[in-house]
Amino acid sequence: MMKKYLWSFALSAVVLAACGKKEEPPAPVAAPAPVASAPASAPAPVNTEEKVLNVYNWPDYIPEGMTAAFEKETGIKVNYDTFETNEALHAKLVAGNSGYDIVVPGSVFAKPQIEGGMFQALDKGKIKNLANLDPAIMATLAKNTDPDNKHLVPWAWGFTTVGINKTKVAKALGKLPMPENAWDLVFKPEYTSKLKSCGIAYLDSPTEIIPVALHYIGKNAYSNDAADYKAAADMLAKVRKDVRLFSSTMIDDIAGGKACVAIGWSGDINQAANRAKENKSKDEIESLLPSTGALIFFDTMAITKDAKHPNNAHAFIDFYLRAENAARMANEMNYPTANKAAIEKIKPEIAGNKTIFVESDYFAKMIPPSSFSNEAREAMATAYNGFKKGK
Ligand code: N2P
């Protein structure tokens, strides 16, 4: 499958670079923005916008101090809000006048959002650090989501998987050994009936849970067929009584002891593991690699159609794309970056963590993102809400 091949290719480039076997020298880190070298007759455009930028991103995704550094350098005040699900962001965009200049949808949602005219085309002349991005990843994004890379700039990618408090899970399972396929821990009654005692958490989002459930029952995770959602919901109904939490804040849930197993995002689970270590917890937290594969996601920055501060938005995107900033994101938030120039700045313990930068043979098993029609998303929400209520 071409799509899969390209994603694998993109990742092998990342893995190779992370191992220090770079195929080409990294793109140079650009010097501070030379203000447009326009000919004398045409004065350089002046940014007359008010010095404000409104950003809407996922929680636990930006290193501490990064917006402050941007503010200090540019004098642009950043209002930074967070959302926990693609559905929440989508509802804001559909309603219009969100007030946000930059939003960070997953590519699964970004595609219909582009088609729905919710974003403006990027002025690429204002984002010189676009050259830092991995061309293979950008080609995949252009092919599947954003033709000609007109609207989207990658923030990070990662995968949806199972995170566990290893210590508590071992205790709750007793004599039952860990399953070969980690998805069994959250979907198979034999396991969930035991793990409910220490807490099972699901992400609170139809488009996170139904695709994973579809994958588990051997169907296309990105099926647009409502009959498949019914099959997924039937499987989920069998474990409903064992699910304690519906939550998108797995760092607190797992590290704070509310759950011992969660369907969650690779980087957040790694952040939970770090937090447990910092707190000197005796419990070990681990992001698992299910034998049948995990679901890749790709989160992307876009400038809203009605953004009041598009110049500031371009400046922020360019700032984030500096190799050192993208590397800080990977190092501190534990998500891989699509910024090729950043790879050499990623710490060896992050580059070598197989649950952050997965190895190529596991990558080949992972499910690349696709997207859903609006009708499919509605049907999925109905199936998911039915499951949630059906305790
Ligand atoms: C937030 C990570 C968001 C990943 N820390 C899912 N899009």
Tab-separated table of C-alpha atoms and ligand atoms in Angstrom:
chain	number	residue	atom	x	y	z
A	1	MET	CA	0.000	0.000	0.000
A	2	MET	CA	1.512	3.263	-1.163
A	3	LYS	CA	0.214	5.247	1.783
A	4	LYS	CA	1.838	2.937	4.282
A	5	TYR	CA	5.060	2.874	2.356
A	6	LEU	CA	5.347	6.628	2.423
A	7	TRP	CA	4.708	6.844	6.143
A	8	SER	CA	7.302	4.150	6.731
A	9	PHE	CA	9.699	5.958	4.504
A	10	ALA	CA	9.170	9.163	6.395
A	11	LEU	CA	9.824	7.424	9.644
A	12	SER	CA	12.875	5.512	8.474
A	13	ALA	CA	14.355	8.865	7.596
A	14	VAL	CA	13.611	10.043	11.115
A	15	VAL	CA	14.986	6.883	12.689
A	16	LEU	CA	18.126	6.961	10.599
A	17	ALA	CA	18.743	10.567	11.379
A	18	ALA	CA	18.087	9.939	15.053
A	19	CYS	CA	20.730	7.227	15.004
A	20	GLY	CA	23.217	9.745	13.737
A	21	LYS	CA	23.435	8.142	10.283
A	22	LYS	CA	22.303	11.275	8.591
A	23	GLU	CA	21.949	11.071	4.844
A	24	GLU	CA	22.514	14.746	4.388
A	25	PRO	CA	23.597	17.601	6.604
A	26	PRO	CA	20.760	19.108	8.619
A	27	ALA	CA	19.260	22.328	7.370
A	28	PRO	CA	21.096	25.229	8.970
A	29	VAL	CA	19.359	26.934	11.832
A	30	ALA	CA	18.229	30.193	10.393
A	31	ALA	CA	19.549	33.421	11.789
A	32	PRO	CA	16.976	35.814	13.256
A	33	ALA	CA	14.474	36.883	10.643
A	34	PRO	CA	15.982	39.286	8.143
A	35	VAL	CA	13.141	41.713	7.630
A	36	ALA	CA	12.127	41.373	3.980
A	37	SER	CA	14.881	42.495	1.657
A	38	ALA	CA	12.520	44.332	-0.633
A	39	PRO	CA	13.820	46.587	-3.376
A	40	ALA	CA	14.224	50.234	-2.405
A	41	SER	CA	11.180	51.232	-4.432
A	42	ALA	CA	8.855	48.847	-2.536
A	43	PRO	CA	9.047	49.460	1.192
A	44	ALA	CA	9.104	46.328	3.315
A	45	PRO	CA	5.607	45.414	4.515
A	46	VAL	CA	5.062	46.468	8.078
A	47	ASN	CA	3.108	44.297	10.462
A	48	THR	CA	0.412	46.665	11.655
A	49	GLU	CA	-1.597	44.075	13.550
A	50	GLU	CA	-2.201	44.518	17.238
A	51	LYS	CA	0.488	42.625	19.121
A	52	VAL	CA	-1.701	39.682	20.073
A	53	LEU	CA	-1.905	36.035	19.014
A	54	ASN	CA	-4.614	33.588	20.056
A	55	VAL	CA	-3.571	29.949	19.962
A	56	TYR	CA	-5.726	26.860	20.593
A	57	ASN	CA	-3.768	23.635	21.097
A	58	TRP	CA	-3.919	20.339	22.981
A	59	PRO	CA	-2.782	20.352	26.624
A	60	ASP	CA	0.722	19.148	27.552
A	61	TYR	CA	2.034	19.774	24.078
A	62	ILE	CA	4.262	22.859	24.357
A	63	PRO	CA	7.445	23.118	26.427
A	64	GLU	CA	7.336	25.476	29.356
A	65	GLY	CA	8.511	28.964	28.529
A	66	MET	CA	8.186	28.630	24.766
A	67	THR	CA	5.364	31.135	24.352
A	68	ALA	CA	7.147	33.485	26.785
A	69	ALA	CA	10.284	33.295	24.616
A	70	PHE	CA	8.213	34.202	21.555
A	71	GLU	CA	6.569	37.079	23.438
A	72	LYS	CA	9.926	38.407	24.581
A	73	GLU	CA	11.412	38.293	21.130
A	74	THR	CA	8.458	39.741	19.217
A	75	GLY	CA	6.455	41.734	21.740
A	76	ILE	CA	3.401	39.728	20.628
A	77	LYS	CA	1.268	38.626	23.559
A	78	VAL	CA	0.178	34.987	23.242
A	79	ASN	CA	-3.165	33.866	24.622
A	80	TYR	CA	-2.823	30.118	24.780
A	81	ASP	CA	-5.929	27.981	25.362
A	82	THR	CA	-6.285	24.235	25.214
A	83	PHE	CA	-8.882	21.714	24.037
A	84	GLU	CA	-8.964	18.019	24.829
A	85	THR	CA	-10.591	16.445	21.796
A	86	ASN	CA	-10.802	17.018	18.080
A	87	GLU	CA	-14.570	17.169	18.485
A	88	ALA	CA	-14.288	20.147	20.853
A	89	LEU	CA	-12.059	22.044	18.440
A	90	HIS	CA	-14.266	21.140	15.493
A	91	ALA	CA	-17.391	22.463	17.207
A	92	LYS	CA	-15.642	25.815	17.756
A	93	LEU	CA	-14.557	26.013	14.117
A	94	VAL	CA	-17.998	25.092	12.809
A	95	ALA	CA	-19.603	27.761	14.993
A	96	GLY	CA	-17.198	30.345	13.491
A	97	ASN	CA	-15.676	33.444	15.092
A	98	SER	CA	-13.662	31.266	17.403
A	99	GLY	CA	-11.289	34.144	18.040
A	100	TYR	CA	-8.346	31.822	17.514
A	101	ASP	CA	-5.627	32.577	14.991
A	102	ILE	CA	-3.839	29.232	15.172
A	103	VAL	CA	-5.529	25.905	15.875
A	104	VAL	CA	-3.966	22.425	15.940
A	105	PRO	CA	-6.382	19.760	14.654
A	106	GLY	CA	-5.457	16.143	14.086
A	107	SER	CA	-5.111	15.438	10.366
A	108	VAL	CA	-8.214	13.212	10.537
A	109	PHE	CA	-10.217	16.390	11.203
A	110	ALA	CA	-8.007	18.848	9.332
A	111	LYS	CA	-8.950	17.347	5.983
A	112	PRO	CA	-12.704	18.033	6.255
A	113	GLN	CA	-11.893	21.384	7.891
A	114	ILE	CA	-9.807	22.391	4.871
A	115	GLU	CA	-12.566	21.194	2.558
A	116	GLY	CA	-15.054	23.190	4.605
A	117	GLY	CA	-13.049	26.392	4.049
A	118	MET	CA	-12.182	26.833	7.727
A	119	PHE	CA	-8.506	27.701	7.162
A	120	GLN	CA	-6.635	30.256	5.118
A	121	ALA	CA	-3.824	29.344	2.767
A	122	LEU	CA	-0.406	29.866	4.327
A	123	ASP	CA	1.764	32.645	2.997
A	124	LYS	CA	4.825	30.454	2.672
A	125	GLY	CA	7.094	33.419	2.022
A	126	LYS	CA	6.593	34.330	5.672
A	127	ILE	CA	7.618	30.912	6.968
A	128	LYS	CA	11.208	30.381	5.885
A	129	ASN	CA	11.665	27.560	8.392
A	130	LEU	CA	9.245	25.396	6.407
A	131	ALA	CA	12.498	24.231	4.840
A	132	ASN	CA	13.274	22.447	8.124
A	133	LEU	CA	10.384	20.012	7.664
A	134	ASP	CA	10.913	16.453	6.476
A	135	PRO	CA	9.983	16.411	2.769
A	136	ALA	CA	8.822	12.791	2.964
A	137	ILE	CA	6.320	13.592	5.725
A	138	MET	CA	5.152	16.718	3.898
A	139	ALA	CA	4.628	14.684	0.726
A	140	THR	CA	2.471	12.218	2.651
A	141	LEU	CA	0.472	15.021	4.191
A	142	ALA	CA	-0.015	16.606	0.760
A	143	LYS	CA	-1.172	13.327	-0.702
A	144	ASN	CA	-3.609	12.331	2.038
A	145	THR	CA	-4.786	15.519	3.667
A	146	ASP	CA	-3.660	18.906	2.384
A	147	PRO	CA	-2.985	19.121	-1.373
A	148	ASP	CA	0.216	21.097	-2.087
A	149	ASN	CA	0.716	21.598	1.668
A	150	LYS	CA	-1.322	24.759	1.384
A	151	HIS	CA	-2.746	24.983	4.898
A	152	LEU	CA	-1.089	22.699	7.428
A	153	VAL	CA	2.212	22.690	9.295
A	154	PRO	CA	2.976	19.673	11.495
A	155	TRP	CA	3.133	20.256	15.234
A	156	ALA	CA	3.954	16.680	16.230
A	157	TRP	CA	2.868	13.146	15.590
A	158	GLY	CA	2.475	10.102	17.767
A	159	PHE	CA	0.146	7.183	18.259
A	160	THR	CA	-2.875	6.059	20.203
A	161	THR	CA	-2.081	3.039	22.298
A	162	VAL	CA	-2.420	1.434	25.732
A	163	GLY	CA	-0.634	2.914	28.733
A	164	ILE	CA	-0.294	0.991	31.975
A	165	ASN	CA	0.858	1.283	35.514
A	166	LYS	CA	2.846	-1.932	35.215
A	167	THR	CA	3.041	-2.513	38.938
A	168	LYS	CA	-0.695	-2.179	39.555
A	169	VAL	CA	-1.658	-4.104	36.425
A	170	ALA	CA	0.536	-7.066	37.396
A	171	LYS	CA	-1.088	-7.087	40.816
A	172	ALA	CA	-4.636	-6.856	39.461
A	173	LEU	CA	-4.063	-9.580	36.881
A	174	GLY	CA	-2.660	-11.959	39.514
A	175	LYS	CA	-1.940	-15.297	37.852
A	176	LEU	CA	-3.219	-14.180	34.477
A	177	PRO	CA	-0.169	-13.322	32.348
A	178	MET	CA	0.023	-10.148	30.277
A	179	PRO	CA	-1.691	-10.692	26.922
A	180	GLU	CA	0.283	-10.929	23.722
A	181	ASN	CA	-1.855	-8.110	22.296
A	182	ALA	CA	-2.007	-5.108	24.655
A	183	TRP	CA	-5.403	-4.060	23.242
A	184	ASP	CA	-6.848	-7.096	25.113
A	185	LEU	CA	-6.198	-5.197	28.352
A	186	VAL	CA	-8.862	-2.635	27.466
A	187	PHE	CA	-11.204	-4.646	25.199
A	188	LYS	CA	-11.270	-8.274	26.376
A	189	PRO	CA	-13.579	-9.088	29.317
A	190	GLU	CA	-11.135	-11.680	30.643
A	191	TYR	CA	-8.710	-8.809	31.377
A	192	THR	CA	-11.031	-5.849	31.919
A	193	SER	CA	-12.957	-7.738	34.605
A	194	LYS	CA	-9.740	-7.909	36.607
A	195	LEU	CA	-8.358	-4.461	35.771
A	196	LYS	CA	-11.532	-2.620	36.702
A	197	SER	CA	-10.369	-2.901	40.303
A	198	CYS	CA	-7.446	-0.530	39.647
A	199	GLY	CA	-9.229	1.550	36.996
A	200	ILE	CA	-9.619	1.530	33.233
A	201	ALA	CA	-9.706	4.897	31.408
A	202	TYR	CA	-10.839	5.536	27.843
A	203	LEU	CA	-10.272	8.747	25.921
A	204	ASP	CA	-13.493	10.725	25.873
A	205	SER	CA	-13.885	11.054	22.127
A	206	PRO	CA	-15.836	8.995	19.571
A	207	THR	CA	-13.136	9.436	16.905
A	208	GLU	CA	-10.453	8.157	19.259
A	209	ILE	CA	-12.244	5.097	20.626
A	210	ILE	CA	-14.322	3.798	17.706
A	211	PRO	CA	-11.326	3.581	15.309
A	212	VAL	CA	-9.275	1.692	17.877
A	213	ALA	CA	-12.224	-0.632	18.553
A	214	LEU	CA	-12.673	-1.185	14.789
A	215	HIS	CA	-9.005	-2.068	14.510
A	216	TYR	CA	-9.357	-4.523	17.412
A	217	ILE	CA	-12.234	-6.384	15.770
A	218	GLY	CA	-10.268	-6.654	12.528
A	219	LYS	CA	-12.027	-3.915	10.589
A	220	ASN	CA	-10.647	-0.839	8.862
A	221	ALA	CA	-10.014	1.706	11.637
A	222	TYR	CA	-11.124	4.435	9.225
A	223	SER	CA	-14.242	2.709	7.937
A	224	ASN	CA	-16.988	5.137	6.946
A	225	ASP	CA	-19.640	2.411	7.236
A	226	ALA	CA	-22.102	2.833	10.118
A	227	ALA	CA	-22.656	-0.947	10.217
A	228	ASP	CA	-19.025	-1.293	11.302
A	229	TYR	CA	-19.598	1.183	14.150
A	230	LYS	CA	-22.439	-0.999	15.345
A	231	ALA	CA	-20.074	-3.984	15.408
A	232	ALA	CA	-17.492	-1.940	17.329
A	233	ALA	CA	-20.145	-0.770	19.806
A	234	ASP	CA	-21.314	-4.368	20.329
A	235	MET	CA	-17.769	-5.370	21.248
A	236	LEU	CA	-17.387	-2.328	23.519
A	237	ALA	CA	-20.718	-3.005	25.275
A	238	LYS	CA	-19.228	-6.192	26.733
A	239	VAL	CA	-16.609	-4.238	28.680
A	240	ARG	CA	-18.616	-1.087	29.416
A	241	LYS	CA	-19.207	-1.948	33.070
A	242	ASP	CA	-15.470	-2.306	33.611
A	243	VAL	CA	-14.542	1.199	32.333
A	244	ARG	CA	-14.117	3.645	35.209
A	245	LEU	CA	-13.213	6.910	33.476
A	246	PHE	CA	-13.829	8.731	30.234
A	247	SER	CA	-11.059	11.262	30.190
A	248	SER	CA	-8.505	12.878	27.941
A	249	THR	CA	-6.056	13.737	30.700
A	250	MET	CA	-4.237	10.462	31.069
A	251	ILE	CA	-1.134	12.035	32.549
A	252	ASP	CA	-3.031	12.869	35.735
A	253	ASP	CA	-5.177	9.765	35.544
A	254	ILE	CA	-2.314	7.271	35.359
A	255	ALA	CA	0.362	9.136	37.308
A	256	GLY	CA	-2.223	10.290	39.862
A	257	GLY	CA	-3.507	6.762	40.462
A	258	LYS	CA	-7.059	7.120	39.131
A	259	ALA	CA	-6.434	4.489	36.478
A	260	CYS	CA	-3.961	1.638	36.025
A	261	VAL	CA	-4.651	1.233	32.325
A	262	ALA	CA	-5.662	3.794	29.736
A	263	ILE	CA	-6.247	4.142	26.047
A	264	GLY	CA	-4.105	7.177	25.415
A	265	TRP	CA	-1.437	8.962	23.424
A	266	SER	CA	2.155	7.789	23.312
A	267	GLY	CA	3.795	11.035	24.438
A	268	ASP	CA	1.326	11.709	27.236
A	269	ILE	CA	1.859	8.187	28.560
A	270	ASN	CA	5.602	8.797	28.505
A	271	GLN	CA	5.036	12.087	30.321
A	272	ALA	CA	3.050	10.166	32.938
A	273	ALA	CA	5.958	7.739	33.279
A	274	ASN	CA	8.352	10.660	33.807
A	275	ARG	CA	6.040	12.232	36.353
A	276	ALA	CA	5.852	8.991	38.339
A	277	LYS	CA	9.668	8.889	38.384
A	278	GLU	CA	9.902	12.525	39.456
A	279	ASN	CA	7.430	11.805	42.249
A	280	LYS	CA	9.624	8.874	43.278
A	281	SER	CA	6.677	6.538	42.831
A	282	LYS	CA	7.456	2.855	43.257
A	283	ASP	CA	5.102	2.153	40.366
A	284	GLU	CA	6.408	1.974	36.818
A	285	ILE	CA	4.352	3.435	34.005
A	286	GLU	CA	4.766	2.177	30.482
A	287	SER	CA	3.492	2.955	27.004
A	288	LEU	CA	2.841	-0.371	25.253
A	289	LEU	CA	3.222	-1.401	21.632
A	290	PRO	CA	0.233	-3.680	20.886
A	291	SER	CA	1.191	-6.638	18.684
A	292	THR	CA	-1.469	-5.765	16.081
A	293	GLY	CA	-0.281	-2.170	15.817
A	294	ALA	CA	-1.291	1.207	17.212
A	295	LEU	CA	-2.991	4.135	15.449
A	296	ILE	CA	-0.764	6.959	14.226
A	297	PHE	CA	-2.006	10.511	14.561
A	298	PHE	CA	-0.647	13.665	13.109
A	299	ASP	CA	-1.437	17.055	14.666
A	300	THR	CA	-1.113	20.113	12.472
A	301	MET	CA	-1.156	23.890	12.881
A	302	ALA	CA	-3.527	25.887	10.698
A	303	ILE	CA	-4.506	29.551	10.538
A	304	THR	CA	-8.253	30.052	10.804
A	305	LYS	CA	-10.117	31.690	7.947
A	306	ASP	CA	-11.265	34.555	10.172
A	307	ALA	CA	-7.970	34.992	12.086
A	308	LYS	CA	-7.527	38.596	13.213
A	309	HIS	CA	-3.745	38.248	13.528
A	310	PRO	CA	-2.537	36.299	10.503
A	311	ASN	CA	0.885	37.960	10.418
A	312	ASN	CA	1.506	37.130	14.045
A	313	ALA	CA	0.303	33.596	13.333
A	314	HIS	CA	2.853	33.204	10.541
A	315	ALA	CA	5.559	34.564	12.845
A	316	PHE	CA	4.661	32.027	15.536
A	317	ILE	CA	4.621	29.127	13.086
A	318	ASP	CA	8.047	30.161	11.818
A	319	PHE	CA	9.306	30.432	15.400
A	320	TYR	CA	8.010	26.966	16.298
A	321	LEU	CA	9.692	25.545	13.199
A	322	ARG	CA	13.158	26.553	14.366
A	323	ALA	CA	15.095	23.350	14.836
A	324	GLU	CA	15.781	24.059	18.509
A	325	ASN	CA	12.119	24.670	19.312
A	326	ALA	CA	10.849	21.558	17.561
A	327	ALA	CA	13.596	19.563	19.300
A	328	ARG	CA	12.515	20.940	22.679
A	329	MET	CA	8.969	19.767	21.967
A	330	ALA	CA	10.216	16.237	21.258
A	331	ASN	CA	12.577	16.218	24.230
A	332	GLU	CA	10.100	17.582	26.755
A	333	MET	CA	6.691	16.468	25.488
A	334	ASN	CA	7.911	13.097	24.203
A	335	TYR	CA	6.358	13.291	20.748
A	336	PRO	CA	8.263	12.796	17.486
A	337	THR	CA	8.621	15.859	15.315
A	338	ALA	CA	8.318	16.185	11.551
A	339	ASN	CA	11.105	18.763	11.736
A	340	LYS	CA	14.077	17.092	10.103
A	341	ALA	CA	16.509	19.809	11.129
A	342	ALA	CA	15.537	19.172	14.771
A	343	ILE	CA	16.456	15.499	14.760
A	344	GLU	CA	20.133	15.980	15.583
A	345	LYS	CA	19.107	18.010	18.639
A	346	ILE	CA	16.943	15.277	20.106
A	347	LYS	CA	18.392	13.745	23.249
A	348	PRO	CA	19.652	10.171	22.821
A	349	GLU	CA	17.304	8.859	25.528
A	350	ILE	CA	14.315	10.277	23.638
A	351	ALA	CA	15.502	9.234	20.172
A	352	GLY	CA	16.242	5.786	21.573
A	353	ASN	CA	12.910	5.373	23.364
A	354	LYS	CA	11.041	2.832	21.226
A	355	THR	CA	7.693	4.109	22.448
A	356	ILE	CA	8.439	7.629	21.217
A	357	PHE	CA	10.427	7.030	18.037
A	358	VAL	CA	9.237	3.515	17.213
A	359	GLU	CA	11.513	1.195	15.291
A	360	SER	CA	10.810	0.660	11.632
A	361	ASP	CA	9.482	-2.901	11.928
A	362	TYR	CA	6.884	-1.765	14.466
A	363	PHE	CA	6.156	1.310	12.421
A	364	ALA	CA	5.275	-0.941	9.489
A	365	LYS	CA	2.478	-2.462	11.607
A	366	MET	CA	0.955	0.846	12.619
A	367	ILE	CA	-2.223	2.227	11.134
A	368	PRO	CA	-1.726	5.543	9.306
A	369	PRO	CA	-4.406	8.201	9.755
A	370	SER	CA	-7.188	8.710	7.261
A	371	SER	CA	-10.404	10.691	7.657
A	372	PHE	CA	-14.167	10.391	7.967
A	373	SER	CA	-17.093	11.965	6.175
A	374	ASN	CA	-19.267	14.319	8.234
A	375	GLU	CA	-22.069	11.724	8.190
A	376	ALA	CA	-19.667	9.038	9.373
A	377	ARG	CA	-18.523	11.193	12.282
A	378	GLU	CA	-22.121	11.717	13.324
A	379	ALA	CA	-22.878	8.000	13.157
A	380	MET	CA	-19.719	7.321	15.143
A	381	ALA	CA	-20.735	9.803	17.821
A	382	THR	CA	-24.146	8.120	18.103
A	383	ALA	CA	-22.521	4.693	18.470
A	384	TYR	CA	-20.032	6.002	21.024
A	385	ASN	CA	-22.579	7.899	23.112
A	386	GLY	CA	-24.828	4.837	23.151
A	387	PHE	CA	-21.904	2.779	24.435
A	388	LYS	CA	-21.037	5.361	27.092
A	389	LYS	CA	-24.581	5.525	28.425
A	390	GLY	CA	-25.067	1.786	28.337
A	391	LYS	CA	-23.571	0.946	31.688
B	1	N2P	C1	-1.544	16.208	23.882
B	1	N2P	C2	-1.321	15.299	22.765
B	1	N2P	C3	-2.405	15.293	21.797
B	1	N2P	C4	-2.306	14.080	21.010
B	1	N2P	N1	-0.546	16.145	24.838
B	1	N2P	C5	-3.552	13.695	20.328
B	1	N2P	N2	-3.878	14.460	19.240
